Tab-separated table of C-alpha atoms in Angstrom:
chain	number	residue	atom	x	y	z
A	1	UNK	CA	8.533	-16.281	14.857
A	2	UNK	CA	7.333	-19.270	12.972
A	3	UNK	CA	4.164	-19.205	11.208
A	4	UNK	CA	1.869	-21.135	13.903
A	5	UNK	CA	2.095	-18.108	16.219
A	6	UNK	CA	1.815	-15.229	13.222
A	7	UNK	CA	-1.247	-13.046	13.666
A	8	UNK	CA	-3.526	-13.082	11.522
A	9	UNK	CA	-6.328	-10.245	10.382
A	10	UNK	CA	-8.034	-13.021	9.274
A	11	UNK	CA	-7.380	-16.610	9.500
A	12	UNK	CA	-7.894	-19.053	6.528
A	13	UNK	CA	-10.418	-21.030	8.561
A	14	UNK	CA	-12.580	-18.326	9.475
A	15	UNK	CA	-12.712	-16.822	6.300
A	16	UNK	CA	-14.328	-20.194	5.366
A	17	UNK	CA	-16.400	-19.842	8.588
A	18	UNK	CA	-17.480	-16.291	7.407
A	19	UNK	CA	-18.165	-17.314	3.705
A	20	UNK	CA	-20.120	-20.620	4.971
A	21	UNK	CA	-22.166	-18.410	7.993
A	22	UNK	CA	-23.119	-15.924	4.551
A	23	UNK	CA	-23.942	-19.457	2.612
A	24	UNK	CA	-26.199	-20.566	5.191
A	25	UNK	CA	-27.989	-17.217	5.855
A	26	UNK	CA	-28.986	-17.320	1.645
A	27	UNK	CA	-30.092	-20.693	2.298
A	28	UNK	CA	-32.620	-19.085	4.833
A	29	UNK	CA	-33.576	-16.718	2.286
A	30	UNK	CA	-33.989	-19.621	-0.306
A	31	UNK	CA	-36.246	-21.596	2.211
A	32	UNK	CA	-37.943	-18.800	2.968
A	33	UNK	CA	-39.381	-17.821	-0.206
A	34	UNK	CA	-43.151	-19.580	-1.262
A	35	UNK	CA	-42.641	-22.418	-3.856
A	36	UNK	CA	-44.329	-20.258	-6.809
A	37	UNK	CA	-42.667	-16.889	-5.627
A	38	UNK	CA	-39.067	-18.485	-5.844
A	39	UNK	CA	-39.376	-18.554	-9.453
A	40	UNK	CA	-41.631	-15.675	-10.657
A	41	UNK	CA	-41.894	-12.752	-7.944
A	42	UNK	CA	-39.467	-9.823	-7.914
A	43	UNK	CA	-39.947	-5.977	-7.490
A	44	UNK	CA	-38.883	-3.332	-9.988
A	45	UNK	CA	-38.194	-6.408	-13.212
A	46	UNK	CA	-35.308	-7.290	-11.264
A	47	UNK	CA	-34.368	-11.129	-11.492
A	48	UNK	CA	-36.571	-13.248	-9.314
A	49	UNK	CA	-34.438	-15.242	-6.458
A	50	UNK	CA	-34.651	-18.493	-8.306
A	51	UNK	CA	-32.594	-16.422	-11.115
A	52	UNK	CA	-30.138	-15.003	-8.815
A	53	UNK	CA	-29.633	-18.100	-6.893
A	54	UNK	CA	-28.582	-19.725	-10.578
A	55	UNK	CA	-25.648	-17.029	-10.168
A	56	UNK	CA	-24.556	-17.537	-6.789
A	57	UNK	CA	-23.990	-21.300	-7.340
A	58	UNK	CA	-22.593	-20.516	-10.833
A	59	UNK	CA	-19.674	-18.272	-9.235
A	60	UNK	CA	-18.951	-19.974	-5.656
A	61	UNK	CA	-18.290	-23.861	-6.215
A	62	UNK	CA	-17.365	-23.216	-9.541
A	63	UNK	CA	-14.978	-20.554	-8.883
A	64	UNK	CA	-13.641	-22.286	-5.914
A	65	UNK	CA	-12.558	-25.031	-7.903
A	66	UNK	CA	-11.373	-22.681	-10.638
A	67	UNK	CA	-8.990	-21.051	-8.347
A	68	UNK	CA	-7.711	-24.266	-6.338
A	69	UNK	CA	-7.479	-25.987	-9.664
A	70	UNK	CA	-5.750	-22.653	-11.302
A	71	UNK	CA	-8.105	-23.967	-14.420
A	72	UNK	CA	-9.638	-20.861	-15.865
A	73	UNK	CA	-13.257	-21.607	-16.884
A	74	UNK	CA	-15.927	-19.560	-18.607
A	75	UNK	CA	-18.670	-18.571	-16.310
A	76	UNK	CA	-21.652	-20.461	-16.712
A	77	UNK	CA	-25.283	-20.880	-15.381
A	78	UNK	CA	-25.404	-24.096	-16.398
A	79	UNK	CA	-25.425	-26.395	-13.051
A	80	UNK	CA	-28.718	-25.178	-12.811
A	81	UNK	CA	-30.437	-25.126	-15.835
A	82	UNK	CA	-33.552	-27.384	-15.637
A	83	UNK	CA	-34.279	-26.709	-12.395
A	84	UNK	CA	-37.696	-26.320	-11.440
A	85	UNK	CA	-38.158	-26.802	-7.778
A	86	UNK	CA	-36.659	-25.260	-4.575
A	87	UNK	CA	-35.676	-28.673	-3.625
A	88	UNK	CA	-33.193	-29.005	-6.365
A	89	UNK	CA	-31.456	-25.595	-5.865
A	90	UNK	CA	-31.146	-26.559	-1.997
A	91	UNK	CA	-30.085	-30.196	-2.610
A	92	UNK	CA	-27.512	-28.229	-5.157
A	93	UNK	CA	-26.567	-25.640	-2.773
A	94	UNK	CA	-25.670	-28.274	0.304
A	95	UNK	CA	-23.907	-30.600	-2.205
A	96	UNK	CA	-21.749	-27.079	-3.183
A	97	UNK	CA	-21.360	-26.439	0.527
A	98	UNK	CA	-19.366	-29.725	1.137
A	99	UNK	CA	-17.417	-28.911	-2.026
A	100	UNK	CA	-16.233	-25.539	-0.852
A	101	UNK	CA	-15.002	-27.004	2.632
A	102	UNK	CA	-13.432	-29.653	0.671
A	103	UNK	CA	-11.619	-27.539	-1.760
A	104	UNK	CA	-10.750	-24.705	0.479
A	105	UNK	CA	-8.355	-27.064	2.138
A	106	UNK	CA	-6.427	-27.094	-0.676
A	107	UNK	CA	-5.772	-23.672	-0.206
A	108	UNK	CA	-2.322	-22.399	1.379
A	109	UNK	CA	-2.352	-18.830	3.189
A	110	UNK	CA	0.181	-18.028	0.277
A	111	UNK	CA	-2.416	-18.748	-2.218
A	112	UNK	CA	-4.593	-15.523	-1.407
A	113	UNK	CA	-2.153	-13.136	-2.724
A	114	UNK	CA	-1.610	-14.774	-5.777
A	115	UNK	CA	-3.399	-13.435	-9.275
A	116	UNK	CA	-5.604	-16.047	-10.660
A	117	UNK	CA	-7.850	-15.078	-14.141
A	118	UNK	CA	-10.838	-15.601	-12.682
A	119	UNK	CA	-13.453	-16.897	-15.495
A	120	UNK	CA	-10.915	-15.706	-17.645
A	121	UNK	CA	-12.201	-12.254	-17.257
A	122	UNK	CA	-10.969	-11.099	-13.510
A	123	UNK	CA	-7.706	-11.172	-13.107
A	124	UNK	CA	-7.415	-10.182	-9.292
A	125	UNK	CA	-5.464	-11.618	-6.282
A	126	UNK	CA	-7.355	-14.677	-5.025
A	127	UNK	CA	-8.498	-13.012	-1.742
A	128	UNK	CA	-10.290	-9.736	-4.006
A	129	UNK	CA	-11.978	-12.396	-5.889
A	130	UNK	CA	-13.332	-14.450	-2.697
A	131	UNK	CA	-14.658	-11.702	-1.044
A	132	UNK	CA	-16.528	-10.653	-4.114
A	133	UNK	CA	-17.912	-14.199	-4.072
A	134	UNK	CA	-19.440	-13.101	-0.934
A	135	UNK	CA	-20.312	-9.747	-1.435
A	136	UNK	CA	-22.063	-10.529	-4.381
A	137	UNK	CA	-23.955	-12.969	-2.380
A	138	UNK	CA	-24.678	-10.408	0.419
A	139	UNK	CA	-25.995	-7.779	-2.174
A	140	UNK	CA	-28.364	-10.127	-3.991
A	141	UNK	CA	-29.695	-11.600	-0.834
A	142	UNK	CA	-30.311	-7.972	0.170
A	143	UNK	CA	-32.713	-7.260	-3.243
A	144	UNK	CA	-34.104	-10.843	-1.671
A	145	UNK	CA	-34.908	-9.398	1.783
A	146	UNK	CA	-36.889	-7.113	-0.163
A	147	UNK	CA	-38.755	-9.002	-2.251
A	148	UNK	CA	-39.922	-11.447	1.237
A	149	UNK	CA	-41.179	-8.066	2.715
A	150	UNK	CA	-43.296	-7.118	-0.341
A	151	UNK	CA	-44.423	-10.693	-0.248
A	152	UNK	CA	-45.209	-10.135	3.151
A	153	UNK	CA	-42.910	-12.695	4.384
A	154	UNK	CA	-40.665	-12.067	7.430
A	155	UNK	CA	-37.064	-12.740	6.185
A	156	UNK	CA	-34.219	-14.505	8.752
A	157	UNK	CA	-32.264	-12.006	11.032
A	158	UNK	CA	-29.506	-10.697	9.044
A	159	UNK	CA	-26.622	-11.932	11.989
A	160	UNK	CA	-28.296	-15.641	12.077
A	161	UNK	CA	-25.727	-17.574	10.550
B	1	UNK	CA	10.471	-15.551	9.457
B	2	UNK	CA	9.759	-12.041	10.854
B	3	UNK	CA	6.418	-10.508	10.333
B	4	UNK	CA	7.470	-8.274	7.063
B	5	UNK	CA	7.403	-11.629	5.017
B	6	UNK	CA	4.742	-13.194	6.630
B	7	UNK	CA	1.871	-14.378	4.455
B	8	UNK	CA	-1.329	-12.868	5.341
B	9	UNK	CA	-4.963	-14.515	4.121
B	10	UNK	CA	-5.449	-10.275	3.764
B	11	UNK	CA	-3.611	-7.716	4.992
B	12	UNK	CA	-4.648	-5.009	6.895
B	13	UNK	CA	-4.191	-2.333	4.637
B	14	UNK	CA	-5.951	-4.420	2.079
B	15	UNK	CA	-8.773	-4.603	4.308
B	16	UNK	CA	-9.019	-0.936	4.348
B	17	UNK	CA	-9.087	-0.735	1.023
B	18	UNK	CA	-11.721	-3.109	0.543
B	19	UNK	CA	-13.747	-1.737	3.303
B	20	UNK	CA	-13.426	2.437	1.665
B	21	UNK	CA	-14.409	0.833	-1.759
B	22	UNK	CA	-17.286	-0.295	-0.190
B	23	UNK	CA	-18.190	3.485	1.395
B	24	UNK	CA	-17.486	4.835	-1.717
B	25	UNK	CA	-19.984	2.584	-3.758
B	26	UNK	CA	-22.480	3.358	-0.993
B	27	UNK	CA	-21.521	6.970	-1.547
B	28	UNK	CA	-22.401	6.918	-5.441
B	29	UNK	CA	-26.007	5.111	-4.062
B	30	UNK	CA	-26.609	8.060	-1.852
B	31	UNK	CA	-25.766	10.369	-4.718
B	32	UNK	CA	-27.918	8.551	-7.435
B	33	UNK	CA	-31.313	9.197	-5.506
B	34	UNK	CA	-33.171	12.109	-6.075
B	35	UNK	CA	-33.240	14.440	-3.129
B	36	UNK	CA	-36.557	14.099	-2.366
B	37	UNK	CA	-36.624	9.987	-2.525
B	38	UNK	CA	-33.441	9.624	-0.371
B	39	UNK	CA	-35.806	10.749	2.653
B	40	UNK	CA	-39.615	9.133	0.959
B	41	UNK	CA	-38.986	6.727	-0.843
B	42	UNK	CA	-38.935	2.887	0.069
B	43	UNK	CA	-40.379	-0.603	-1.344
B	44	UNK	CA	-42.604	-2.694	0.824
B	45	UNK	CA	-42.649	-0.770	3.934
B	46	UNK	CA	-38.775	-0.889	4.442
B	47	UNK	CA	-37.139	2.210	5.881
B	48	UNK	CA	-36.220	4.897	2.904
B	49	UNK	CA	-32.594	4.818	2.203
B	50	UNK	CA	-31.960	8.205	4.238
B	51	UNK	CA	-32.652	6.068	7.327
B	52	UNK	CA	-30.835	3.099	6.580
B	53	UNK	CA	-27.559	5.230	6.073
B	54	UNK	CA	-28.572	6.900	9.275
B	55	UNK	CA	-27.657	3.359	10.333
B	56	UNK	CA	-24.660	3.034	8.269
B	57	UNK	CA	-23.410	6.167	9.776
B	58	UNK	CA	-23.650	5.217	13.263
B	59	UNK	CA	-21.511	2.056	12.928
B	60	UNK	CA	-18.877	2.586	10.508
B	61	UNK	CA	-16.529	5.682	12.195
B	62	UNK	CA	-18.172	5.570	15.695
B	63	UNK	CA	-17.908	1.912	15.625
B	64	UNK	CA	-14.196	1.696	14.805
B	65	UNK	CA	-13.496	4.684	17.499
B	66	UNK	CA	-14.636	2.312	19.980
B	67	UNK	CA	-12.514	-0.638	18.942
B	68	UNK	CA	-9.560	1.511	18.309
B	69	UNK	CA	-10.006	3.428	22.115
B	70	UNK	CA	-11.566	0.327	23.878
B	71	UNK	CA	-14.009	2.371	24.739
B	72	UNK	CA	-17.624	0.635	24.878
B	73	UNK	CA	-20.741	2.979	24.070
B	74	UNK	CA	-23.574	2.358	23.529
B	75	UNK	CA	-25.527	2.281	19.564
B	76	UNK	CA	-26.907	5.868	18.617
B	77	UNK	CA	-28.122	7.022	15.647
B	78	UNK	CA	-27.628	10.487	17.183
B	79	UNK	CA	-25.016	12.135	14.568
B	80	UNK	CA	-27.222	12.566	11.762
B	81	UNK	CA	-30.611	13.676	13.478
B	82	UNK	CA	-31.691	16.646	12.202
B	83	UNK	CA	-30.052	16.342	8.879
B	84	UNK	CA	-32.662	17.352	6.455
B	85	UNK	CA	-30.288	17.194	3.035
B	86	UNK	CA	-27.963	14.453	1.182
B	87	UNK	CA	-25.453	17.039	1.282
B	88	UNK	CA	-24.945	16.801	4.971
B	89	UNK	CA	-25.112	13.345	5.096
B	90	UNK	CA	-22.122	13.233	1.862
B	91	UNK	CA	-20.308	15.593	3.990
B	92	UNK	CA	-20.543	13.297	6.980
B	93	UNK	CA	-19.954	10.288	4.529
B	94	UNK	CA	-16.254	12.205	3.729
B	95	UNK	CA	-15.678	13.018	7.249
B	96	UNK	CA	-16.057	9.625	8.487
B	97	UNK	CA	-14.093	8.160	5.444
B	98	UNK	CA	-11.424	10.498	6.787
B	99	UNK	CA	-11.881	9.683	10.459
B	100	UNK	CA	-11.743	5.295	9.336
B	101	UNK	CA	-8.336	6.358	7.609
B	102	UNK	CA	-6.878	7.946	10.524
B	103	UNK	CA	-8.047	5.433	13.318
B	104	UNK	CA	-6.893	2.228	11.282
B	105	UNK	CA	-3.855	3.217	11.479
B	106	UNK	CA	-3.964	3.132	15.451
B	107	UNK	CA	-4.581	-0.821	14.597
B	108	UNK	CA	-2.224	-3.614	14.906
B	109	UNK	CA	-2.391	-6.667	13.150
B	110	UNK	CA	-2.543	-8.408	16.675
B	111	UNK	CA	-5.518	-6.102	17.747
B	112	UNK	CA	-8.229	-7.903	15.136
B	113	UNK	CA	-8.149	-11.382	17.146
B	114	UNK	CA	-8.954	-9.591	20.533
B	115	UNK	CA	-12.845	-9.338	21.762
B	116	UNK	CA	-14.287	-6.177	21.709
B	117	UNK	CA	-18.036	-5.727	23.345
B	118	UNK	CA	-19.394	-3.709	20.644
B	119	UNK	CA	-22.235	-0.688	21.651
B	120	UNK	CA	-22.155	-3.088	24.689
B	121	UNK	CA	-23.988	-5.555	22.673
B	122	UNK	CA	-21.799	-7.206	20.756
B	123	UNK	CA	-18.844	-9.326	22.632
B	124	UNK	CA	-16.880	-10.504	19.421
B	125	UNK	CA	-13.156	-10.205	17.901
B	126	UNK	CA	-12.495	-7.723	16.461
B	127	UNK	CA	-12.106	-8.847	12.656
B	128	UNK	CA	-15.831	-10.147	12.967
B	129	UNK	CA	-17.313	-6.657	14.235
B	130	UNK	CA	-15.409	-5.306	11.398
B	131	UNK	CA	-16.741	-7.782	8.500
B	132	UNK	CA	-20.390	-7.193	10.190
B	133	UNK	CA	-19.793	-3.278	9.467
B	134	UNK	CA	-19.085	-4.162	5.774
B	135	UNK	CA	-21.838	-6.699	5.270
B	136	UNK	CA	-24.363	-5.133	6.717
B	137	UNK	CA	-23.372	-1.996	4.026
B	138	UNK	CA	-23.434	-4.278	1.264
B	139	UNK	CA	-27.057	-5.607	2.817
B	140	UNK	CA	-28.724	-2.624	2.919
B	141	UNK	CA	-27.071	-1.009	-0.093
B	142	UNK	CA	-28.654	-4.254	-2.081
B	143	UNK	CA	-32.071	-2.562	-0.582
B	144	UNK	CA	-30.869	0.518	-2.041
B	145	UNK	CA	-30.366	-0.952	-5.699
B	146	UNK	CA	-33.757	-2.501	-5.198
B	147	UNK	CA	-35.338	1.341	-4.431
B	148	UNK	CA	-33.431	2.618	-7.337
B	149	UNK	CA	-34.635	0.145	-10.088
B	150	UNK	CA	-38.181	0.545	-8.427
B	151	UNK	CA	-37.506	4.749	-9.232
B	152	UNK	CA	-36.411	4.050	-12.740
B	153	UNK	CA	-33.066	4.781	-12.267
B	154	UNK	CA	-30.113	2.571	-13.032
B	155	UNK	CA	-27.764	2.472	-10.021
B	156	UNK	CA	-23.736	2.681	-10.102
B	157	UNK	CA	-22.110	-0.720	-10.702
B	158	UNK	CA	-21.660	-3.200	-8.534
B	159	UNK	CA	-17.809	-3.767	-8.818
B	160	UNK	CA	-17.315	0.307	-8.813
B	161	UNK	CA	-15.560	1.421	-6.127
């Protein structure tokens, strides 16, 4: 059996597929959100999505390249800082999306097993610290969906991808 | 290269694993609401968090016995009407966790590239019904942290599982 015909539970180009289809659904959410709201409404004191959106794009480009790089980085907010319009956090999040495709090719199916110290504070398997990329993303898009409803705002279907 | 050695992006077990530490994060959510507020209480009009693991419940273990027996039926939140305590629905949680165990085993690797026509609805392979079952979990859940904060009450840690 050579590796072309190995079964996979997941193959390395749909876990892109499934981490891009999650990118693209947030980028609803971003869109979605009134100018003003983006950067000062949340429920509860929580962050407001502007804030949370500075941590997505801290940890998923960033990390990416980390990992394909094996150059452990401290985690930063940074990219971000000075942003003050919706239009620069999507312009920043499609520029990241080309990245990710781009640097996940560098990736080999052996790669995901391997330990890498992510931010120099998680030292998991490659694969463990992927999917947290995207978990992450899924949970703080979920306080999101909340805070369109209590803005009365009707947020994208959850499977629209 | 037989299929012992094979590199996998994640392996099945893995999977698993990632998938229970998910249930048992959502488990600690259920536990951290006061009895009263798991059925009442919700921000912006959103179903209270009793309701949305109604939901949870219904995928997760009948889900997977569907996949596992190829055996289409259709969604119901059926198992958990009537139940008027979080104790029955932890006891269901711990059942199902049980029940996941058992029927993942019945999997093969080959199994999670092959279409399954989920409640009827859903005509997908199987991996992707599976990563739905997880992301919607983590969706809602990030409702759930949103309910908490908005009761004063710090929930469980995100990386806890």
């Amino acid at each position: 059996m050579n590796t072309e015909t190995v079964s996979q539970v997941i193959s390395q180009e749909d876990l892109l597929k499934h981490w891009q289809g999650h990118r693209a659904l947030t980028r609803r959410v971003i869109q979605a959100f009134p100018e003003k709201d983006f950067f000062e409404f949340s429920v509860a004191g929580m962050r407001p999505f502007a804030k949370l959106t500075d941590e997505l794009l801290a940890i998923a480009a960033p990390a990416l390249r980390g990992i394909v790089k094996r150059d452990v980085q401290p985690f930063t907010e940074g990219s971000t800082q000075g942003f003050t319009t919706k239009a620069q956090y999507l312009e920043q999040w499609d520029k990241d999306t080309k990245d990710i495709d781009a640097l996940w090719q560098q990736l080999s199916v052996e790669d995901f097993s391997e330990s890498f110290n992510l931010f120099g504070q998680y030292e998991f398997p490659i694969i463990q610290n992927i999917l947290y990329f995207i978990d992450n993303e899924i949970h703080h898009r979920g306080q999101g969906y909340v805070y369109l409803r209590a803005l009365n705002i009707a947020p994208p279907f959850f499977w629209e991808r």
